[in-house]
Amino acid sequence: AQKITQTQPGMFVQEKEAVTLDCTYDTSDQSYGLFWYKQPSSGEMIFLIYQGSYDEQNATEGRYSLNFQKARKSANLVISASQLGDSAMYFCAMREPYSGAGSYQLTFGKGTKLSVIP
Amino acid sequence: GAVVSQHPSRVICKSGTSVKIECRSLDFQATTMFWYRQFPKKSLMLMATSNEGSKATYEQGVEKDKFLINHASLTLSTLTVTSAHPEDSSFYICSARELSSDRTSPLHFGNGTRLTVT
């Protein structure tokens, strides 16, 4: 079974509008971390935002916010006021187990390609 | 911020030859480095985890003798694709865990290497 599911292979958004990229995850651990990365066509992975499983507040980082619904095991990324430079692949990733050796690796979803339309 | 330099960014080699990819943490010590492989329009698949001074831990299905990983120092890990074949053509990307990081810290990624085997 997939650990990270991103159901939207591609998304389009009008410039200056907000967009939500979906991510659901599967884990039996109580302690875990969720990350979102952006990958432009050049290939580098850019860290956007982090949410810990015990964090009570939804994470925010500038125009990025995370809609974390623990009971539903979802961690959707919201990008507000989209810009042309936001066009890229977006990956949701999970870190688990949360302790012990090898605990820092990330498991990635299949990604969502976001295209911002001028 | 923490910078990971990956070199080369692109390489074309002939079938049967070996290729070495370097991953350096420029301004921090990386106790652990991860090597990922990414097929076109696909997710990042973890190949192996390398800890400085010890043997790499390979994921299931990854050939140890084909993908040689060396992590000789806290700032350098190398991936050598031995006897490369066209099916090894892919995008390889490394990431590093900062020595001083904790479980909430993101991994820092290199810019990736696009390998084409002819």
Coordinates of N, CA and C in Angstrom, one line a residue:
Chain A
A1 N 0.8 -1.2 0.0 CA 0.0 0.0 0.0 C 0.9 1.2 0.0
Q2 N 0.4 2.3 -0.7 CA 1.2 3.5 -0.8 C 1.2 4.2 0.6
K3 N 2.3 4.7 0.9 CA 2.4 5.5 2.2 C 1.9 6.9 2.0
I4 N 2.2 7.4 0.8 CA 1.8 8.8 0.5 C 1.1 8.8 -0.8
T5 N -0.1 9.4 -0.8 CA -0.9 9.4 -2.0 C -1.2 10.8 -2.4
Q6 N -0.9 11.1 -3.6 CA -1.2 12.4 -4.2 C -2.1 12.1 -5.4
T7 N -3.3 12.4 -5.3 CA -4.3 11.9 -6.3 C -4.4 12.8 -7.5
Q8 N -3.7 14.0 -7.5 CA -3.8 14.9 -8.6 C -2.5 14.9 -9.4
P9 N -2.5 14.2 -10.5 CA -1.3 14.2 -11.3 C -0.9 15.6 -11.8
G10 N -2.0 16.4 -12.1 CA -1.8 17.8 -12.6 C -2.9 18.7 -12.2
M11 N -2.5 19.9 -11.9 CA -3.4 21.0 -11.5 C -3.1 22.3 -12.3
F12 N -4.2 23.0 -12.6 CA -4.0 24.3 -13.2 C -4.6 25.3 -12.2
V13 N -4.0 26.5 -12.2 CA -4.5 27.6 -11.3 C -4.2 28.9 -12.0
Q14 N -5.2 29.8 -11.9 CA -5.0 31.1 -12.5 C -4.0 31.9 -11.6
E15 N -3.2 32.7 -12.2 CA -2.3 33.5 -11.4 C -3.1 34.4 -10.4
K16 N -2.5 34.5 -9.2 CA -3.1 35.3 -8.1 C -4.2 34.5 -7.4
E17 N -4.6 33.4 -7.9 CA -5.6 32.6 -7.2 C -4.9 31.6 -6.2
A18 N -5.7 31.1 -5.3 CA -5.2 30.1 -4.4 C -5.4 28.7 -5.0
V19 N -4.6 27.7 -4.6 CA -4.7 26.3 -5.0 C -4.4 25.4 -3.9
T20 N -5.1 24.3 -3.9 CA -4.9 23.3 -2.8 C -4.4 22.0 -3.5
L21 N -3.3 21.5 -3.0 CA -2.7 20.2 -3.5 C -2.9 19.2 -2.5
D22 N -3.5 18.1 -2.9 CA -3.9 17.1 -1.9 C -2.8 16.1 -1.6
C23 N -2.8 15.6 -0.3 CA -1.9 14.6 0.1 C -2.5 13.8 1.2
T24 N -2.6 12.5 1.1 CA -3.0 11.7 2.2 C -1.9 10.7 2.5
Y25 N -1.9 10.2 3.7 CA -0.8 9.3 4.1 C -1.3 8.2 4.9
D26 N -0.4 7.2 5.0 CA -0.8 6.0 5.7 C 0.3 5.6 6.7
T27 N 0.0 5.6 8.0 CA 1.0 5.2 8.9 C 0.3 4.7 10.2
S28 N 1.0 3.8 10.9 CA 0.5 3.3 12.1 C 1.2 4.0 13.3
D29 N 2.2 4.8 13.0 CA 2.9 5.5 14.0 C 2.1 6.7 14.5
Q30 N 2.3 7.0 15.7 CA 1.7 8.2 16.3 C 2.5 9.5 16.1
S31 N 3.8 9.2 16.0 CA 4.8 10.3 15.8 C 5.4 10.3 14.4
Y32 N 5.2 11.3 13.7 CA 5.7 11.4 12.3 C 5.7 12.8 11.8
G33 N 6.4 13.0 10.7 CA 6.5 14.4 10.2 C 6.1 14.4 8.7
L34 N 5.5 15.5 8.3 CA 5.1 15.6 6.9 C 5.8 16.8 6.3
F35 N 6.2 16.7 5.1 CA 7.0 17.7 4.4 C 6.4 17.9 3.0
W36 N 6.5 19.1 2.5 CA 6.2 19.4 1.1 C 7.5 20.0 0.5
Y37 N 7.7 19.5 -0.7 CA 8.9 20.0 -1.5 C 8.4 20.4 -2.9
K38 N 9.1 21.4 -3.4 CA 8.8 21.9 -4.8 C 10.0 21.5 -5.7
Q39 N 9.7 20.9 -6.9 CA 10.7 20.6 -7.8 C 10.5 21.3 -9.1
P40 N 11.2 22.3 -9.4 CA 11.0 23.0 -10.7 C 11.6 22.1 -11.8
S41 N 11.4 22.5 -13.0 CA 11.9 21.7 -14.2 C 13.4 21.5 -14.1
S42 N 14.1 22.4 -13.4 CA 15.6 22.2 -13.3 C 16.0 21.0 -12.4
G43 N 15.1 20.6 -11.6 CA 15.4 19.3 -10.9 C 15.6 19.4 -9.4
E44 N 16.0 20.6 -8.9 CA 16.3 20.6 -7.5 C 15.1 20.5 -6.7
M45 N 15.3 20.0 -5.5 CA 14.2 19.8 -4.5 C 14.2 21.0 -3.5
I46 N 13.2 21.7 -3.4 CA 13.1 22.9 -2.6 C 12.1 22.6 -1.4
F47 N 12.6 22.7 -0.2 CA 11.7 22.5 0.9 C 10.8 23.6 1.1
L48 N 9.5 23.3 1.3 CA 8.5 24.4 1.5 C 8.0 24.5 2.9
I49 N 7.6 23.4 3.5 CA 6.9 23.5 4.7 C 6.9 22.1 5.4
Y50 N 6.8 22.2 6.8 CA 6.8 21.0 7.6 C 5.7 21.0 8.6
Q51 N 5.1 19.8 8.8 CA 4.1 19.6 9.8 C 4.4 18.4 10.7
G52 N 4.5 18.6 12.0 CA 4.7 17.4 12.9 C 3.3 16.9 13.3
S53 N 3.3 15.6 13.6 CA 2.0 14.9 13.9 C 1.5 15.5 15.2
Y54 N 2.3 16.0 16.1 CA 1.8 16.5 17.3 C 1.6 18.0 17.3
D55 N 1.9 18.6 16.2 CA 1.6 20.0 16.1 C 0.1 20.3 16.1
E56 N -0.3 21.2 17.0 CA -1.7 21.5 17.1 C -2.1 22.5 16.1
Q57 N -1.2 23.4 15.7 CA -1.5 24.4 14.7 C -1.1 23.9 13.3
N58 N -1.9 24.4 12.3 CA -1.5 24.1 11.0 C -0.3 25.0 10.6
A59 N 0.7 24.3 10.0 CA 1.9 25.0 9.6 C 1.7 26.1 8.5
T60 N 2.4 27.2 8.6 CA 2.3 28.2 7.6 C 3.7 28.7 7.4
E61 N 4.0 29.1 6.1 CA 5.3 29.6 5.7 C 5.1 30.5 4.5
G62 N 4.9 31.8 4.8 CA 4.7 32.7 3.7 C 3.4 32.4 3.0
R63 N 3.4 32.2 1.7 CA 2.2 31.9 0.9 C 1.8 30.5 1.0
Y64 N 2.6 29.7 1.7 CA 2.3 28.2 1.9 C 1.7 28.0 3.2
S65 N 0.6 27.2 3.2 CA 0.1 26.7 4.5 C -0.3 25.3 4.3
L66 N -0.4 24.6 5.4 CA -0.7 23.2 5.4 C -2.0 22.9 6.1
N67 N -3.0 22.3 5.4 CA -4.2 22.0 6.0 C -4.1 20.6 6.5
F68 N -3.8 20.5 7.8 CA -3.5 19.2 8.4 C -4.7 18.7 9.1
Q69 N -5.2 17.5 8.7 CA -6.4 16.9 9.3 C -5.9 15.5 9.7
K70 N -5.5 15.4 10.9 CA -4.9 14.2 11.4 C -5.8 13.0 11.4
A71 N -7.1 13.2 11.8 CA -8.0 12.0 11.8 C -8.2 11.5 10.4
R72 N -8.2 12.3 9.4 CA -8.4 11.9 8.0 C -7.1 11.5 7.4
K73 N -6.0 11.8 8.1 CA -4.6 11.5 7.6 C -4.4 12.2 6.3
S74 N -4.7 13.5 6.3 CA -4.4 14.3 5.1 C -3.6 15.5 5.5
A75 N -2.8 16.0 4.6 CA -1.9 17.1 4.8 C -1.8 17.9 3.5
N76 N -2.9 18.6 3.2 CA -2.9 19.3 1.9 C -2.2 20.6 2.0
L77 N -1.5 20.9 0.9 CA -0.8 22.2 0.8 C -1.6 23.2 0.1
V78 N -1.7 24.4 0.7 CA -2.4 25.5 0.1 C -1.4 26.6 -0.3
I79 N -1.5 26.9 -1.5 CA -0.6 28.0 -2.0 C -1.6 29.2 -2.3
S80 N -1.3 30.3 -1.7 CA -2.2 31.5 -1.9 C -1.5 32.4 -2.9
A81 N -2.3 33.2 -3.5 CA -1.8 34.2 -4.5 C -0.8 33.6 -5.4
S82 N -1.2 32.6 -6.2 CA -0.2 31.9 -7.1 C 0.5 32.8 -8.0
Q83 N 1.8 32.4 -8.2 CA 2.7 33.2 -9.1 C 3.1 32.3 -10.2
L84 N 3.5 32.9 -11.3 CA 4.0 32.0 -12.4 C 5.2 31.2 -12.0
G85 N 6.0 31.6 -11.1 CA 7.1 30.9 -10.7 C 6.8 29.7 -9.8
D86 N 5.5 29.6 -9.5 CA 5.0 28.4 -8.7 C 4.8 27.2 -9.6
S87 N 4.9 27.4 -10.9 CA 4.7 26.2 -11.7 C 5.9 25.2 -11.5
A88 N 5.5 24.0 -11.1 CA 6.5 23.0 -10.8 C 5.8 21.8 -10.3
M89 N 6.6 20.7 -10.1 CA 6.1 19.5 -9.4 C 6.2 19.7 -7.9
Y90 N 5.2 19.3 -7.2 CA 5.1 19.4 -5.8 C 5.0 18.0 -5.2
F91 N 5.8 17.7 -4.2 CA 5.9 16.4 -3.6 C 5.6 16.5 -2.1
C92 N 4.7 15.6 -1.7 CA 4.4 15.4 -0.3 C 5.3 14.3 0.2
A93 N 5.8 14.4 1.4 CA 6.7 13.4 1.9 C 6.5 13.2 3.4
M94 N 6.8 11.9 3.8 CA 6.6 11.6 5.2 C 7.9 11.0 5.8
R95 N 8.1 11.4 7.0 CA 9.2 10.8 7.8 C 8.7 10.0 8.9
E96 N 9.0 8.7 8.8 CA 8.6 7.8 9.9 C 9.4 6.5 9.7
P97 N 9.7 5.7 10.7 CA 9.4 6.0 12.1 C 10.1 7.2 12.6
Y98 N 9.7 7.7 13.7 CA 10.2 9.0 14.1 C 11.4 8.9 15.0
S99 N 11.8 7.8 15.3 CA 13.0 7.7 16.2 C 13.8 6.5 15.8
G100 N 15.0 6.4 16.2 CA 15.8 5.3 15.9 C 16.6 5.5 14.7
A101 N 17.4 4.5 14.4 CA 18.3 4.6 13.2 C 17.5 4.7 11.9
G102 N 18.0 5.5 11.0 CA 17.3 5.6 9.7 C 16.1 6.4 9.8
S103 N 15.9 7.1 10.8 CA 14.6 7.8 11.0 C 14.5 9.1 10.2
Y104 N 15.5 9.4 9.5 CA 15.5 10.7 8.9 C 15.2 10.6 7.4
Q105 N 15.0 9.4 6.9 CA 14.7 9.3 5.5 C 13.3 9.7 5.2
L106 N 13.0 10.1 4.0 CA 11.7 10.6 3.6 C 11.1 9.6 2.5
T107 N 9.8 9.4 2.6 CA 9.1 8.6 1.6 C 8.2 9.6 0.9
F108 N 8.3 9.6 -0.4 CA 7.6 10.6 -1.2 C 6.4 10.1 -1.9
G109 N 5.4 11.0 -2.2 CA 4.3 10.7 -3.0 C 4.7 10.8 -4.5
K110 N 3.8 10.6 -5.4 CA 4.1 10.6 -6.8 C 4.1 12.0 -7.4
G111 N 3.7 13.0 -6.6 CA 3.8 14.4 -7.0 C 2.6 14.9 -7.8
T112 N 2.5 16.2 -7.8 CA 1.4 16.9 -8.5 C 2.1 18.0 -9.3
K113 N 1.8 18.0 -10.6 CA 2.4 19.0 -11.5 C 1.4 20.2 -11.5
L114 N 1.9 21.3 -11.0 CA 1.1 22.5 -10.9 C 1.5 23.5 -12.0
S115 N 0.5 23.9 -12.8 CA 0.8 24.9 -13.8 C 0.0 26.2 -13.5
V116 N 0.7 27.3 -13.4 CA 0.0 28.6 -13.1 C -0.2 29.3 -14.5
I117 N -1.4 29.7 -14.7 CA -1.8 30.3 -15.9 C -1.9 31.8 -15.8
P118 N -1.2 32.5 -16.7 CA -1.2 34.0 -16.5 C -2.6 34.6 -16.9
Chain B
G1 N 21.5 29.3 4.0 CA 21.0 28.0 4.3 C 22.0 26.9 3.9
A2 N 21.6 25.7 4.3 CA 22.5 24.5 4.0 C 22.5 24.2 2.5
V3 N 23.7 24.1 1.9 CA 23.8 23.8 0.5 C 24.4 22.5 0.3
V4 N 23.8 21.7 -0.6 CA 24.3 20.5 -1.1 C 24.7 20.6 -2.5
S5 N 25.9 20.3 -2.9 CA 26.4 20.4 -4.2 C 26.5 19.0 -4.8
Q6 N 25.9 18.8 -6.0 CA 25.9 17.5 -6.6 C 26.5 17.7 -8.0
H7 N 27.5 16.8 -8.3 CA 28.2 16.9 -9.6 C 28.5 15.6 -10.2
P8 N 28.4 15.4 -11.5 CA 28.0 16.4 -12.4 C 26.4 16.6 -12.5
S9 N 26.0 17.6 -13.1 CA 24.5 17.8 -13.3 C 24.0 16.9 -14.4
R10 N 24.8 16.7 -15.4 CA 24.4 15.9 -16.5 C 25.6 15.0 -17.0
V11 N 25.4 13.8 -17.3 CA 26.5 13.0 -17.8 C 25.9 12.0 -18.8
I12 N 26.6 11.8 -19.9 CA 26.3 10.8 -20.9 C 27.4 9.9 -21.0
C13 N 27.1 8.6 -20.9 CA 28.2 7.6 -21.0 C 27.8 6.5 -21.8
K14 N 28.8 5.7 -22.2 CA 28.5 4.5 -23.1 C 28.2 3.3 -22.2
S15 N 27.4 2.5 -22.8 CA 27.0 1.2 -22.1 C 28.3 0.5 -21.7
G16 N 28.3 0.0 -20.4 CA 29.5 -0.8 -20.0 C 30.5 0.0 -19.2
T17 N 30.4 1.3 -19.2 CA 31.3 2.2 -18.5 C 30.7 2.5 -17.1
S18 N 31.6 3.1 -16.3 CA 31.2 3.4 -14.9 C 31.1 5.0 -14.8
V19 N 30.2 5.4 -14.0 CA 30.0 6.8 -13.7 C 30.0 7.1 -12.3
K20 N 30.7 8.1 -11.8 CA 30.7 8.5 -10.4 C 30.0 9.9 -10.3
I21 N 29.1 9.9 -9.3 CA 28.4 11.1 -9.0 C 28.8 11.5 -7.5
E22 N 29.1 12.8 -7.4 CA 29.5 13.3 -6.1 C 28.4 14.1 -5.4
C23 N 28.4 14.0 -4.1 CA 27.4 14.8 -3.4 C 28.1 15.4 -2.2
R24 N 28.2 16.7 -2.2 CA 29.0 17.4 -1.1 C 28.1 18.3 -0.3
S25 N 28.2 18.3 1.0 CA 27.6 19.3 1.8 C 28.6 20.4 2.0
L26 N 28.2 21.6 1.5 CA 29.2 22.7 1.5 C 29.4 23.5 2.8
D27 N 28.4 23.6 3.5 CA 28.5 24.5 4.7 C 28.0 23.8 6.0
F28 N 27.9 22.5 5.9 CA 27.5 21.8 7.1 C 28.0 20.3 7.0
Q29 N 28.0 19.7 8.2 CA 28.4 18.3 8.2 C 27.2 17.4 8.1
A30 N 27.3 16.4 7.2 CA 26.2 15.5 7.0 C 26.5 14.1 7.5
T31 N 25.9 13.8 8.6 CA 26.1 12.5 9.1 C 25.5 11.4 8.3
T32 N 24.4 11.7 7.6 CA 23.7 10.7 6.8 C 23.4 11.4 5.4
M33 N 23.6 10.6 4.4 CA 23.2 11.0 3.1 C 22.3 10.0 2.4
F34 N 21.4 10.4 1.7 CA 20.4 9.5 1.0 C 20.5 9.7 -0.5
W35 N 20.5 8.6 -1.2 CA 20.5 8.6 -2.6 C 19.1 8.2 -3.1
Y36 N 18.6 9.1 -4.0 CA 17.3 8.8 -4.6 C 17.4 8.6 -6.1
R37 N 16.5 7.9 -6.7 CA 16.4 7.8 -8.2 C 15.0 8.3 -8.6
Q38 N 15.0 9.0 -9.6 CA 13.7 9.5 -10.1 C 13.5 9.3 -11.6
F39 N 12.5 8.5 -12.0 CA 12.2 8.3 -13.4 C 11.4 9.4 -13.8
P40 N 11.3 9.7 -15.1 CA 10.6 10.8 -15.7 C 9.1 10.8 -15.2
K41 N 8.8 12.0 -14.7 CA 7.4 12.2 -14.2 C 7.0 11.3 -13.1
K42 N 8.0 10.8 -12.4 CA 7.7 9.8 -11.3 C 8.2 10.4 -10.0
S43 N 7.9 9.6 -8.9 CA 8.4 10.1 -7.6 C 9.8 9.7 -7.4
L44 N 10.3 10.2 -6.3 CA 11.7 9.9 -5.9 C 11.7 8.5 -5.1
M45 N 12.5 7.6 -5.6 CA 12.6 6.3 -4.9 C 13.9 6.2 -4.2
L46 N 13.9 5.9 -2.9 CA 15.1 5.8 -2.1 C 15.9 4.6 -2.5
M47 N 17.2 4.8 -2.9 CA 18.0 3.7 -3.2 C 18.8 3.2 -2.1
A48 N 19.4 4.1 -1.3 CA 20.3 3.7 -0.2 C 20.5 4.9 0.7
T49 N 20.9 4.5 1.9 CA 21.2 5.4 3.0 C 22.7 5.2 3.4
S50 N 23.4 6.3 3.4 CA 24.8 6.1 3.7 C 25.2 6.9 5.0
N51 N 25.8 6.3 5.9 CA 26.3 7.0 7.1 C 27.8 7.1 7.0
E52 N 28.4 8.2 7.4 CA 29.8 8.4 7.3 C 30.6 7.4 8.0
G53 N 31.5 6.8 7.3 CA 32.4 5.8 7.9 C 31.8 4.4 8.0
S54 N 30.6 4.2 7.5 CA 30.1 2.8 7.5 C 29.5 2.4 6.2
K55 N 29.1 1.2 6.0 CA 28.6 0.7 4.8 C 27.2 1.2 4.6
A56 N 26.9 1.4 3.3 CA 25.5 2.0 3.0 C 24.5 0.9 3.2
T57 N 23.3 1.3 3.5 CA 22.1 0.4 3.6 C 21.3 0.6 2.4
Y58 N 21.1 -0.5 1.6 CA 20.4 -0.4 0.4 C 19.0 -0.8 0.5
E59 N 18.1 -0.2 -0.3 CA 16.7 -0.6 -0.3 C 16.5 -1.9 -1.1
Q60 N 15.5 -2.5 -0.8 CA 15.2 -3.8 -1.4 C 15.1 -3.6 -2.9
G61 N 15.8 -4.4 -3.7 CA 15.7 -4.4 -5.1 C 16.8 -3.6 -5.7
V62 N 17.6 -2.9 -4.9 CA 18.7 -2.1 -5.4 C 20.0 -2.9 -5.4
E63 N 20.7 -3.0 -6.5 CA 21.8 -3.9 -6.6 C 23.1 -3.2 -5.9
K64 N 23.6 -3.7 -4.9 CA 24.7 -3.1 -4.2 C 25.9 -3.1 -5.1
D65 N 26.1 -4.1 -5.9 CA 27.4 -4.2 -6.7 C 27.3 -3.2 -7.9
K66 N 26.1 -2.8 -8.2 CA 25.9 -2.0 -9.4 C 26.0 -0.5 -8.9
F67 N 25.4 -0.2 -7.8 CA 25.4 1.2 -7.3 C 26.2 1.2 -6.0
L68 N 27.5 1.6 -6.3 CA 28.4 1.6 -5.2 C 28.4 3.0 -4.5
I69 N 28.2 2.9 -3.2 CA 28.1 4.2 -2.4 C 29.2 4.2 -1.4
N70 N 29.9 5.4 -1.4 CA 31.0 5.6 -0.5 C 30.7 6.9 0.3
H71 N 30.9 6.9 1.6 CA 30.6 8.1 2.4 C 31.8 8.2 3.3
A72 N 32.9 8.7 2.7 CA 34.2 8.7 3.4 C 34.4 9.8 4.4
S73 N 33.6 10.9 4.2 CA 33.8 12.0 5.2 C 32.4 12.6 5.5
L74 N 32.4 13.5 6.4 CA 31.1 14.1 6.8 C 30.6 15.1 5.8
T75 N 31.4 15.3 4.7 CA 30.9 16.3 3.7 C 30.8 15.7 2.3
L76 N 31.1 14.4 2.1 CA 31.2 13.9 0.8 C 30.7 12.4 0.7
S77 N 29.7 12.2 -0.2 CA 29.3 10.9 -0.5 C 29.3 10.7 -2.0
T78 N 29.7 9.6 -2.5 CA 29.7 9.3 -3.9 C 28.9 8.1 -4.3
L79 N 28.3 8.2 -5.4 CA 27.5 7.1 -6.0 C 28.2 6.7 -7.3
T80 N 28.6 5.5 -7.4 CA 29.2 5.0 -8.7 C 28.3 4.0 -9.3
V81 N 27.9 4.3 -10.5 CA 27.1 3.4 -11.3 C 28.0 2.6 -12.1
T82 N 28.2 1.3 -11.8 CA 29.2 0.5 -12.5 C 28.5 -0.3 -13.6
S83 N 29.3 -0.4 -14.7 CA 28.9 -1.1 -15.9 C 27.5 -0.7 -16.3
A84 N 27.4 0.6 -16.5 CA 26.1 1.2 -16.8 C 25.4 0.6 -18.0
H85 N 24.1 0.5 -18.0 CA 23.3 0.1 -19.1 C 22.2 1.1 -19.4
P86 N 21.6 1.1 -20.6 CA 20.6 2.1 -20.9 C 19.5 2.2 -19.8
E87 N 19.2 1.0 -19.2 CA 18.1 1.1 -18.2 C 18.5 1.8 -16.9
D88 N 19.8 2.1 -16.8 CA 20.2 2.9 -15.6 C 20.0 4.4 -15.9
S89 N 19.7 4.7 -17.1 CA 19.4 6.1 -17.4 C 18.3 6.7 -16.5
S90 N 18.6 7.7 -15.8 CA 17.6 8.2 -14.8 C 18.1 9.5 -14.3
F91 N 17.3 10.1 -13.3 CA 17.7 11.3 -12.6 C 18.1 10.8 -11.2
Y92 N 19.3 11.1 -10.8 CA 19.8 10.6 -9.5 C 20.0 11.9 -8.6
I93 N 19.4 11.8 -7.4 CA 19.5 13.0 -6.6 C 19.9 12.6 -5.1
C94 N 20.8 13.4 -4.6 CA 21.2 13.0 -3.2 C 20.6 14.0 -2.2
S95 N 20.6 13.6 -1.0 CA 20.1 14.5 0.0 C 20.9 14.2 1.3
A96 N 21.0 15.2 2.1 CA 21.9 15.1 3.3 C 21.1 15.6 4.6
R97 N 21.4 14.8 5.6 CA 20.9 15.2 6.9 C 22.0 15.9 7.7
E98 N 21.7 17.1 8.1 CA 22.7 17.9 8.9 C 22.9 17.2 10.2
L99 N 24.2 17.2 10.6 CA 24.6 16.6 11.9 C 23.8 17.1 13.0
S100 N 23.6 18.4 13.0 CA 22.9 19.1 14.1 C 21.4 19.1 14.0
S101 N 20.9 18.4 13.0 CA 19.4 18.5 12.8 C 18.7 17.6 13.7
D102 N 17.4 17.8 13.8 CA 16.5 16.9 14.6 C 15.4 16.4 13.7
R103 N 14.5 15.7 14.2 CA 13.5 15.0 13.4 C 12.6 15.9 12.7
T104 N 12.5 17.1 13.1 CA 11.7 18.1 12.4 C 12.4 18.8 11.2
S105 N 13.6 18.5 11.1 CA 14.4 19.2 10.0 C 14.2 18.6 8.7
P106 N 14.1 19.4 7.6 CA 14.0 18.9 6.3 C 15.4 18.3 5.8
L107 N 15.4 17.5 4.9 CA 16.6 17.0 4.2 C 17.0 18.1 3.2
H108 N 18.3 18.3 3.0 CA 18.8 19.2 2.0 C 19.2 18.4 0.8
F109 N 18.7 18.8 -0.4 CA 18.9 18.1 -1.6 C 19.9 18.8 -2.5
G110 N 20.6 17.9 -3.2 CA 21.5 18.4 -4.3 C 20.6 18.7 -5.5
N111 N 21.2 19.2 -6.6 CA 20.4 19.6 -7.8 C 20.2 18.4 -8.7
G112 N 20.7 17.3 -8.4 CA 20.5 16.1 -9.2 C 21.5 15.9 -10.3
T113 N 21.5 14.7 -10.8 CA 22.4 14.3 -11.9 C 21.5 13.5 -12.9
R114 N 21.5 14.0 -14.1 CA 20.7 13.3 -15.2 C 21.7 12.4 -15.9
L115 N 21.6 11.1 -15.7 CA 22.5 10.2 -16.4 C 21.8 9.6 -17.6
T116 N 22.5 9.6 -18.7 CA 22.0 9.0 -20.0 C 23.1 8.0 -20.4
V117 N 22.7 6.8 -20.5 CA 23.6 5.7 -21.0 C 23.2 5.3 -22.4
T118 N 24.2 5.5 -23.3 CA 23.9 5.2 -24.7 C 24.3 3.8 -25.1

